[in-house]
Amino acid sequence: MAYIKCKNLVLGYEGTIVAENINFEVNRGDYLCIVGENGAGKTTLMKTLLGLTPPMGGEFVRGEGLNAHETGYLPQQTVVQRDFPASVWEIVLSGTLSSCGKRPFFGKEQKALAEKNMRRMDIWELKKECYRRLSGGQQQRVLLARALCASSKLLVLDEPVTGLDPKVTVEFYQLIKKLNEEGLTIIMVSHDVSSAIKYASHILHIEKERSFTGTTKEYLKSDFWRELGGAV
């Protein structure tokens, strides 16, 4: 069974439908990029996948033993979040909270996991640094290490390259692709369709009353891509 399966999903909030007729599934090892215009329902879908907003209709099922708390999440940063006054170590370690159970402290297992993912993201030498003093690219690596502490199965990212310069953006996309190649399943919301089709294995394109889901190769042959001005 797929990690996530959605059938005839209806998305909305406060009684207002923002998107409907959404059908897709995410299998282990997929790299799904969710694209669409502003207001198309991408953020609402993200909240639904994270269990924060219930769907207004349709079917949403988690499978393959994937629990809601086993999803690593990297949110789009706000100005306030970028100025957060905590150390790199404290932020990354907080990603292990779900594995602490009823214990009111971090054990050796959690600390080892935090160190492992900090080294994986090449930020171990920054462990004592204040998060607010880091560059945008370094901050995203810190948040990515934190998300990896929360889950080794599925990583959800919301516009992760917003505010990054072009060079760091490319490096970050390549980093995510490497994680996917190592076995991590990826769901990423992006406004950058050109990058989505370069790195993702599957595309979900959302509009209010219709959507596309399929492989990137299938997307490049679709009306959705043609309407964006892409060559078929």
PDB file of C-alpha atoms in Angstrom:
ATOM      1  CA  MET A   1       0.000   0.000   0.000  1.00  0.00           C
ATOM      2  CA  ALA A   2       1.137   3.565  -0.724  1.00  0.00           C
ATOM      3  CA  TYR A   3       2.437   5.894   1.981  1.00  0.00           C
ATOM      4  CA  ILE A   4      -0.378   8.318   1.139  1.00  0.00           C
ATOM      5  CA  LYS A   5      -3.457   7.838  -1.030  1.00  0.00           C
ATOM      6  CA  CYS A   6      -6.017  10.525  -1.858  1.00  0.00           C
ATOM      7  CA  LYS A   7      -9.199   9.853  -3.821  1.00  0.00           C
ATOM      8  CA  ASN A   8     -11.659  12.561  -4.945  1.00  0.00           C
ATOM      9  CA  LEU A   9     -10.223  14.819  -2.261  1.00  0.00           C
ATOM     10  CA  VAL A  10     -12.005  18.107  -1.538  1.00  0.00           C
ATOM     11  CA  LEU A  11      -9.913  20.791   0.157  1.00  0.00           C
ATOM     12  CA  GLY A  12     -11.082  23.888   1.972  1.00  0.00           C
ATOM     13  CA  TYR A  13     -11.498  25.705   5.245  1.00  0.00           C
ATOM     14  CA  GLU A  14     -14.297  27.496   7.104  1.00  0.00           C
ATOM     15  CA  GLY A  15     -16.831  25.980   4.709  1.00  0.00           C
ATOM     16  CA  THR A  16     -15.127  27.303   1.560  1.00  0.00           C
ATOM     17  CA  ILE A  17     -13.875  24.854  -1.074  1.00  0.00           C
ATOM     18  CA  VAL A  18     -10.516  25.811  -2.561  1.00  0.00           C
ATOM     19  CA  ALA A  19      -9.848  22.691  -4.664  1.00  0.00           C
ATOM     20  CA  GLU A  20     -11.581  19.429  -5.464  1.00  0.00           C
ATOM     21  CA  ASN A  21     -11.341  16.224  -7.533  1.00  0.00           C
ATOM     22  CA  ILE A  22      -7.770  15.599  -6.368  1.00  0.00           C
ATOM     23  CA  ASN A  23      -6.533  12.051  -6.885  1.00  0.00           C
ATOM     24  CA  PHE A  24      -2.979  10.896  -6.248  1.00  0.00           C
ATOM     25  CA  GLU A  25      -0.818   8.558  -4.241  1.00  0.00           C
ATOM     26  CA  VAL A  26       2.705   8.715  -2.901  1.00  0.00           C
ATOM     27  CA  ASN A  27       4.713   5.522  -2.811  1.00  0.00           C
ATOM     28  CA  ARG A  28       7.941   4.787  -0.998  1.00  0.00           C
ATOM     29  CA  GLY A  29      10.862   6.408  -2.805  1.00  0.00           C
ATOM     30  CA  ASP A  30       8.774   8.911  -4.785  1.00  0.00           C
ATOM     31  CA  TYR A  31       9.718  12.556  -5.202  1.00  0.00           C
ATOM     32  CA  LEU A  32       6.419  14.380  -5.676  1.00  0.00           C
ATOM     33  CA  CYS A  33       6.356  18.097  -6.442  1.00  0.00           C
ATOM     34  CA  ILE A  34       3.078  19.953  -5.943  1.00  0.00           C
ATOM     35  CA  VAL A  35       2.650  22.980  -8.202  1.00  0.00           C
ATOM     36  CA  GLY A  36      -0.134  25.417  -9.050  1.00  0.00           C
ATOM     37  CA  GLU A  37      -1.029  29.085  -8.971  1.00  0.00           C
ATOM     38  CA  ASN A  38      -1.381  31.020  -5.715  1.00  0.00           C
ATOM     39  CA  GLY A  39      -4.733  30.219  -4.137  1.00  0.00           C
ATOM     40  CA  ALA A  40      -4.984  26.864  -5.918  1.00  0.00           C
ATOM     41  CA  GLY A  41      -4.985  24.934  -2.640  1.00  0.00           C
ATOM     42  CA  LYS A  42      -1.336  23.884  -2.274  1.00  0.00           C
ATOM     43  CA  THR A  43      -1.039  25.149   1.309  1.00  0.00           C
ATOM     44  CA  THR A  44      -4.372  23.613   2.292  1.00  0.00           C
ATOM     45  CA  LEU A  45      -3.298  20.278   0.814  1.00  0.00           C
ATOM     46  CA  MET A  46      -0.049  20.498   2.755  1.00  0.00           C
ATOM     47  CA  LYS A  47      -1.959  21.031   6.012  1.00  0.00           C
ATOM     48  CA  THR A  48      -4.186  18.066   5.163  1.00  0.00           C
ATOM     49  CA  LEU A  49      -1.193  15.802   4.528  1.00  0.00           C
ATOM     50  CA  LEU A  50       0.250  16.846   7.885  1.00  0.00           C
ATOM     51  CA  GLY A  51      -3.026  16.143   9.672  1.00  0.00           C
ATOM     52  CA  LEU A  52      -3.589  19.796  10.576  1.00  0.00           C
ATOM     53  CA  THR A  53      -6.678  20.382   8.415  1.00  0.00           C
ATOM     54  CA  PRO A  54      -9.303  17.691   7.745  1.00  0.00           C
ATOM     55  CA  PRO A  55     -10.468  17.263   4.134  1.00  0.00           C
ATOM     56  CA  MET A  56     -13.963  18.520   3.309  1.00  0.00           C
ATOM     57  CA  GLY A  57     -14.656  15.435   1.261  1.00  0.00           C
ATOM     58  CA  GLY A  58     -13.128  12.428  -0.428  1.00  0.00           C
ATOM     59  CA  GLU A  59     -10.699   9.893   0.965  1.00  0.00           C
ATOM     60  CA  PHE A  60      -7.310  10.461   2.584  1.00  0.00           C
ATOM     61  CA  VAL A  61      -5.461   7.357   3.770  1.00  0.00           C
ATOM     62  CA  ARG A  62      -2.003   6.771   5.246  1.00  0.00           C
ATOM     63  CA  GLY A  63      -0.475   3.366   4.678  1.00  0.00           C
ATOM     64  CA  GLU A  64       2.782   1.395   4.880  1.00  0.00           C
ATOM     65  CA  GLY A  65       2.857   1.938   8.644  1.00  0.00           C
ATOM     66  CA  LEU A  66       3.241   5.703   8.220  1.00  0.00           C
ATOM     67  CA  ASN A  67       1.876   7.625  11.206  1.00  0.00           C
ATOM     68  CA  ALA A  68       1.159  11.352  11.222  1.00  0.00           C
ATOM     69  CA  HIS A  69       4.024  12.051  13.646  1.00  0.00           C
ATOM     70  CA  GLU A  70       6.472  10.170  11.414  1.00  0.00           C
ATOM     71  CA  THR A  71       6.497  12.889   8.766  1.00  0.00           C
ATOM     72  CA  GLY A  72       9.429  15.271   8.741  1.00  0.00           C
ATOM     73  CA  TYR A  73       8.307  18.800   7.896  1.00  0.00           C
ATOM     74  CA  LEU A  74      10.263  21.801   6.669  1.00  0.00           C
ATOM     75  CA  PRO A  75       7.921  24.826   6.599  1.00  0.00           C
ATOM     76  CA  GLN A  76       8.316  27.991   4.605  1.00  0.00           C
ATOM     77  CA  GLN A  77      10.218  30.387   6.831  1.00  0.00           C
ATOM     78  CA  THR A  78       8.862  33.700   8.054  1.00  0.00           C
ATOM     79  CA  VAL A  79      10.937  36.721   9.076  1.00  0.00           C
ATOM     80  CA  VAL A  80      10.232  35.931  12.736  1.00  0.00           C
ATOM     81  CA  GLN A  81      11.403  32.326  12.359  1.00  0.00           C
ATOM     82  CA  ARG A  82      14.662  33.420  10.702  1.00  0.00           C
ATOM     83  CA  ASP A  83      15.404  35.518  13.791  1.00  0.00           C
ATOM     84  CA  PHE A  84      14.804  32.690  16.277  1.00  0.00           C
ATOM     85  CA  PRO A  85      17.273  33.044  19.221  1.00  0.00           C
ATOM     86  CA  ALA A  86      18.327  29.429  19.761  1.00  0.00           C
ATOM     87  CA  SER A  87      21.462  27.436  19.049  1.00  0.00           C
ATOM     88  CA  VAL A  88      21.754  25.144  16.047  1.00  0.00           C
ATOM     89  CA  TRP A  89      22.049  22.162  18.409  1.00  0.00           C
ATOM     90  CA  GLU A  90      18.851  23.072  20.274  1.00  0.00           C
ATOM     91  CA  ILE A  91      16.844  23.432  17.071  1.00  0.00           C
ATOM     92  CA  VAL A  92      17.993  20.180  15.504  1.00  0.00           C
ATOM     93  CA  LEU A  93      17.590  18.217  18.744  1.00  0.00           C
ATOM     94  CA  SER A  94      13.986  19.423  19.038  1.00  0.00           C
ATOM     95  CA  GLY A  95      13.218  17.334  15.959  1.00  0.00           C
ATOM     96  CA  THR A  96      13.584  14.193  18.071  1.00  0.00           C
ATOM     97  CA  LEU A  97      10.770  15.112  20.490  1.00  0.00           C
ATOM     98  CA  SER A  98       8.312  12.612  19.046  1.00  0.00           C
ATOM     99  CA  SER A  99      10.697   9.757  19.894  1.00  0.00           C
ATOM    100  CA  CYS A 100      11.134  10.795  23.524  1.00  0.00           C
ATOM    101  CA  GLY A 101       7.824   9.281  24.571  1.00  0.00           C
ATOM    102  CA  LYS A 102       6.844  10.259  28.099  1.00  0.00           C
ATOM    103  CA  ARG A 103      10.404  11.116  29.098  1.00  0.00           C
ATOM    104  CA  PRO A 104      10.846  14.851  29.854  1.00  0.00           C
ATOM    105  CA  PHE A 105      14.419  14.885  28.507  1.00  0.00           C
ATOM    106  CA  PHE A 106      16.523  13.941  25.500  1.00  0.00           C
ATOM    107  CA  GLY A 107      18.398  10.658  25.843  1.00  0.00           C
ATOM    108  CA  LYS A 108      21.560   9.319  24.213  1.00  0.00           C
ATOM    109  CA  GLU A 109      19.549   7.966  21.295  1.00  0.00           C
ATOM    110  CA  GLN A 110      18.049  11.374  20.481  1.00  0.00           C
ATOM    111  CA  LYS A 111      21.386  13.161  20.813  1.00  0.00           C
ATOM    112  CA  ALA A 112      23.086  10.610  18.568  1.00  0.00           C
ATOM    113  CA  LEU A 113      20.377  11.043  15.936  1.00  0.00           C
ATOM    114  CA  ALA A 114      20.716  14.826  16.054  1.00  0.00           C
ATOM    115  CA  GLU A 115      24.486  14.597  15.624  1.00  0.00           C
ATOM    116  CA  LYS A 116      24.117  12.121  12.761  1.00  0.00           C
ATOM    117  CA  ASN A 117      21.806  14.410  10.796  1.00  0.00           C
ATOM    118  CA  MET A 118      23.856  17.522  11.538  1.00  0.00           C
ATOM    119  CA  ARG A 119      26.918  15.798  10.127  1.00  0.00           C
ATOM    120  CA  ARG A 120      24.798  14.605   7.210  1.00  0.00           C
ATOM    121  CA  MET A 121      23.858  18.227   6.474  1.00  0.00           C
ATOM    122  CA  ASP A 122      27.449  19.406   7.030  1.00  0.00           C
ATOM    123  CA  ILE A 123      26.508  21.719   9.924  1.00  0.00           C
ATOM    124  CA  TRP A 124      28.077  19.893  12.882  1.00  0.00           C
ATOM    125  CA  GLU A 125      30.731  22.585  13.251  1.00  0.00           C
ATOM    126  CA  LEU A 126      27.917  25.143  13.628  1.00  0.00           C
ATOM    127  CA  LYS A 127      26.281  23.360  16.583  1.00  0.00           C
ATOM    128  CA  LYS A 128      27.020  26.135  19.086  1.00  0.00           C
ATOM    129  CA  GLU A 129      26.151  28.989  16.721  1.00  0.00           C
ATOM    130  CA  CYS A 130      23.000  31.061  17.177  1.00  0.00           C
ATOM    131  CA  TYR A 131      20.498  30.205  14.453  1.00  0.00           C
ATOM    132  CA  ARG A 132      19.660  33.862  13.785  1.00  0.00           C
ATOM    133  CA  ARG A 133      23.287  34.583  12.783  1.00  0.00           C
ATOM    134  CA  LEU A 134      23.405  31.948  10.028  1.00  0.00           C
ATOM    135  CA  SER A 135      22.994  32.553   6.312  1.00  0.00           C
ATOM    136  CA  GLY A 136      19.738  31.575   4.635  1.00  0.00           C
ATOM    137  CA  GLY A 137      21.268  28.431   3.176  1.00  0.00           C
ATOM    138  CA  GLN A 138      22.728  27.389   6.522  1.00  0.00           C
ATOM    139  CA  GLN A 139      19.379  27.960   8.238  1.00  0.00           C
ATOM    140  CA  GLN A 140      17.642  25.694   5.741  1.00  0.00           C
ATOM    141  CA  ARG A 141      20.212  22.971   6.369  1.00  0.00           C
ATOM    142  CA  VAL A 142      19.530  23.290  10.105  1.00  0.00           C
ATOM    143  CA  LEU A 143      15.782  22.953   9.566  1.00  0.00           C
ATOM    144  CA  LEU A 144      16.342  20.060   7.192  1.00  0.00           C
ATOM    145  CA  ALA A 145      18.464  18.261   9.802  1.00  0.00           C
ATOM    146  CA  ARG A 146      15.669  18.856  12.311  1.00  0.00           C
ATOM    147  CA  ALA A 147      13.078  17.411   9.902  1.00  0.00           C
ATOM    148  CA  LEU A 148      15.258  14.353   9.276  1.00  0.00           C
ATOM    149  CA  CYS A 149      15.336  13.738  13.031  1.00  0.00           C
ATOM    150  CA  ALA A 150      11.541  13.541  12.970  1.00  0.00           C
ATOM    151  CA  SER A 151      11.290  10.959  10.205  1.00  0.00           C
ATOM    152  CA  SER A 152      13.435   8.679   8.069  1.00  0.00           C
ATOM    153  CA  LYS A 153      10.482   7.809   5.830  1.00  0.00           C
ATOM    154  CA  LEU A 154       8.751  10.919   4.482  1.00  0.00           C
ATOM    155  CA  LEU A 155       9.880  14.524   4.211  1.00  0.00           C
ATOM    156  CA  VAL A 156       7.413  17.320   3.402  1.00  0.00           C
ATOM    157  CA  LEU A 157       8.776  20.705   2.302  1.00  0.00           C
ATOM    158  CA  ASP A 158       6.831  23.924   1.755  1.00  0.00           C
ATOM    159  CA  GLU A 159       8.541  26.356  -0.659  1.00  0.00           C
ATOM    160  CA  PRO A 160      11.962  25.541   0.865  1.00  0.00           C
ATOM    161  CA  VAL A 161      14.040  27.810  -1.399  1.00  0.00           C
ATOM    162  CA  THR A 162      12.064  31.019  -0.869  1.00  0.00           C
ATOM    163  CA  GLY A 163      14.488  33.866  -0.201  1.00  0.00           C
ATOM    164  CA  LEU A 164      17.614  31.908  -1.129  1.00  0.00           C
ATOM    165  CA  ASP A 165      19.995  33.178  -3.793  1.00  0.00           C
ATOM    166  CA  PRO A 166      20.228  31.218  -7.089  1.00  0.00           C
ATOM    167  CA  LYS A 167      23.460  29.367  -6.234  1.00  0.00           C
ATOM    168  CA  VAL A 168      22.207  28.228  -2.821  1.00  0.00           C
ATOM    169  CA  THR A 169      18.848  27.309  -4.378  1.00  0.00           C
ATOM    170  CA  VAL A 170      20.495  24.918  -6.825  1.00  0.00           C
ATOM    171  CA  GLU A 171      22.615  23.413  -4.036  1.00  0.00           C
ATOM    172  CA  PHE A 172      19.526  22.877  -1.895  1.00  0.00           C
ATOM    173  CA  TYR A 173      17.591  21.199  -4.716  1.00  0.00           C
ATOM    174  CA  GLN A 174      20.566  18.900  -5.324  1.00  0.00           C
ATOM    175  CA  LEU A 175      20.701  18.073  -1.608  1.00  0.00           C
ATOM    176  CA  ILE A 176      17.022  17.091  -1.569  1.00  0.00           C
ATOM    177  CA  LYS A 177      17.505  14.981  -4.684  1.00  0.00           C
ATOM    178  CA  LYS A 178      20.401  13.164  -3.004  1.00  0.00           C
ATOM    179  CA  LEU A 179      18.248  12.414   0.047  1.00  0.00           C
ATOM    180  CA  ASN A 180      15.604  10.997  -2.276  1.00  0.00           C
ATOM    181  CA  GLU A 181      18.171   8.820  -4.040  1.00  0.00           C
ATOM    182  CA  GLU A 182      19.200   7.513  -0.612  1.00  0.00           C
ATOM    183  CA  GLY A 183      15.632   6.282  -0.065  1.00  0.00           C
ATOM    184  CA  LEU A 184      13.768   9.188   1.540  1.00  0.00           C
ATOM    185  CA  THR A 185      10.323   9.890   0.086  1.00  0.00           C
ATOM    186  CA  ILE A 186       9.837  13.573  -0.765  1.00  0.00           C
ATOM    187  CA  ILE A 187       6.758  15.792  -1.093  1.00  0.00           C
ATOM    188  CA  MET A 188       7.602  19.372  -2.004  1.00  0.00           C
ATOM    189  CA  VAL A 189       5.362  22.362  -2.660  1.00  0.00           C
ATOM    190  CA  SER A 190       6.939  24.736  -5.139  1.00  0.00           C
ATOM    191  CA  HIS A 191       6.051  27.681  -7.382  1.00  0.00           C
ATOM    192  CA  ASP A 192       9.107  26.877  -9.506  1.00  0.00           C
ATOM    193  CA  VAL A 193       7.808  24.451 -12.129  1.00  0.00           C
ATOM    194  CA  SER A 194      11.069  24.458 -14.104  1.00  0.00           C
ATOM    195  CA  SER A 195      12.961  23.096 -11.087  1.00  0.00           C
ATOM    196  CA  ALA A 196      10.154  20.680 -10.259  1.00  0.00           C
ATOM    197  CA  ILE A 197      10.380  18.936 -13.613  1.00  0.00           C
ATOM    198  CA  LYS A 198      14.173  18.783 -13.329  1.00  0.00           C
ATOM    199  CA  TYR A 199      14.329  17.027  -9.953  1.00  0.00           C
ATOM    200  CA  ALA A 200      10.948  15.403  -9.169  1.00  0.00           C
ATOM    201  CA  SER A 201       9.831  11.949 -10.280  1.00  0.00           C
ATOM    202  CA  HIS A 202       6.123  12.872 -10.079  1.00  0.00           C
ATOM    203  CA  ILE A 203       4.074  16.055 -10.437  1.00  0.00           C
ATOM    204  CA  LEU A 204       0.761  17.063  -8.859  1.00  0.00           C
ATOM    205  CA  HIS A 205      -0.584  20.195 -10.543  1.00  0.00           C
ATOM    206  CA  ILE A 206      -3.578  21.655  -8.710  1.00  0.00           C
ATOM    207  CA  GLU A 207      -6.255  23.977 -10.013  1.00  0.00           C
ATOM    208  CA  LYS A 208      -9.598  24.744  -8.393  1.00  0.00           C
ATOM    209  CA  GLU A 209     -11.709  22.243 -10.330  1.00  0.00           C
ATOM    210  CA  ARG A 210      -9.145  19.948 -11.902  1.00  0.00           C
ATOM    211  CA  SER A 211      -5.711  18.527 -11.268  1.00  0.00           C
ATOM    212  CA  PHE A 212      -2.995  16.480 -12.905  1.00  0.00           C
ATOM    213  CA  THR A 213      -1.046  13.687 -11.280  1.00  0.00           C
ATOM    214  CA  GLY A 214       1.524  11.488 -12.912  1.00  0.00           C
ATOM    215  CA  THR A 215       5.188  11.094 -13.689  1.00  0.00           C
ATOM    216  CA  THR A 216       7.243  14.077 -14.772  1.00  0.00           C
ATOM    217  CA  LYS A 217       7.472  12.607 -18.286  1.00  0.00           C
ATOM    218  CA  GLU A 218       3.674  12.366 -18.445  1.00  0.00           C
ATOM    219  CA  TYR A 219       3.344  15.934 -17.175  1.00  0.00           C
ATOM    220  CA  LEU A 220       5.553  17.223 -19.995  1.00  0.00           C
ATOM    221  CA  LYS A 221       3.053  15.760 -22.475  1.00  0.00           C
ATOM    222  CA  SER A 222      -0.018  17.159 -20.710  1.00  0.00           C
ATOM    223  CA  ASP A 223      -2.293  20.125 -21.407  1.00  0.00           C
ATOM    224  CA  PHE A 224      -1.234  21.579 -18.065  1.00  0.00           C
ATOM    225  CA  TRP A 225       2.352  21.905 -19.264  1.00  0.00           C
ATOM    226  CA  ARG A 226       1.250  23.140 -22.690  1.00  0.00           C
ATOM    227  CA  GLU A 227      -0.875  25.867 -21.106  1.00  0.00           C
ATOM    228  CA  LEU A 228       2.194  27.075 -19.206  1.00  0.00           C
ATOM    229  CA  GLY A 229       3.942  27.574 -22.522  1.00  0.00           C
ATOM    230  CA  GLY A 230       6.029  24.430 -22.375  1.00  0.00           C
ATOM    231  CA  ALA A 231       6.886  22.427 -25.434  1.00  0.00           C
ATOM    232  CA  VAL A 232       5.202  19.040 -25.832  1.00  0.00           C
TER     233      VAL A 232
END
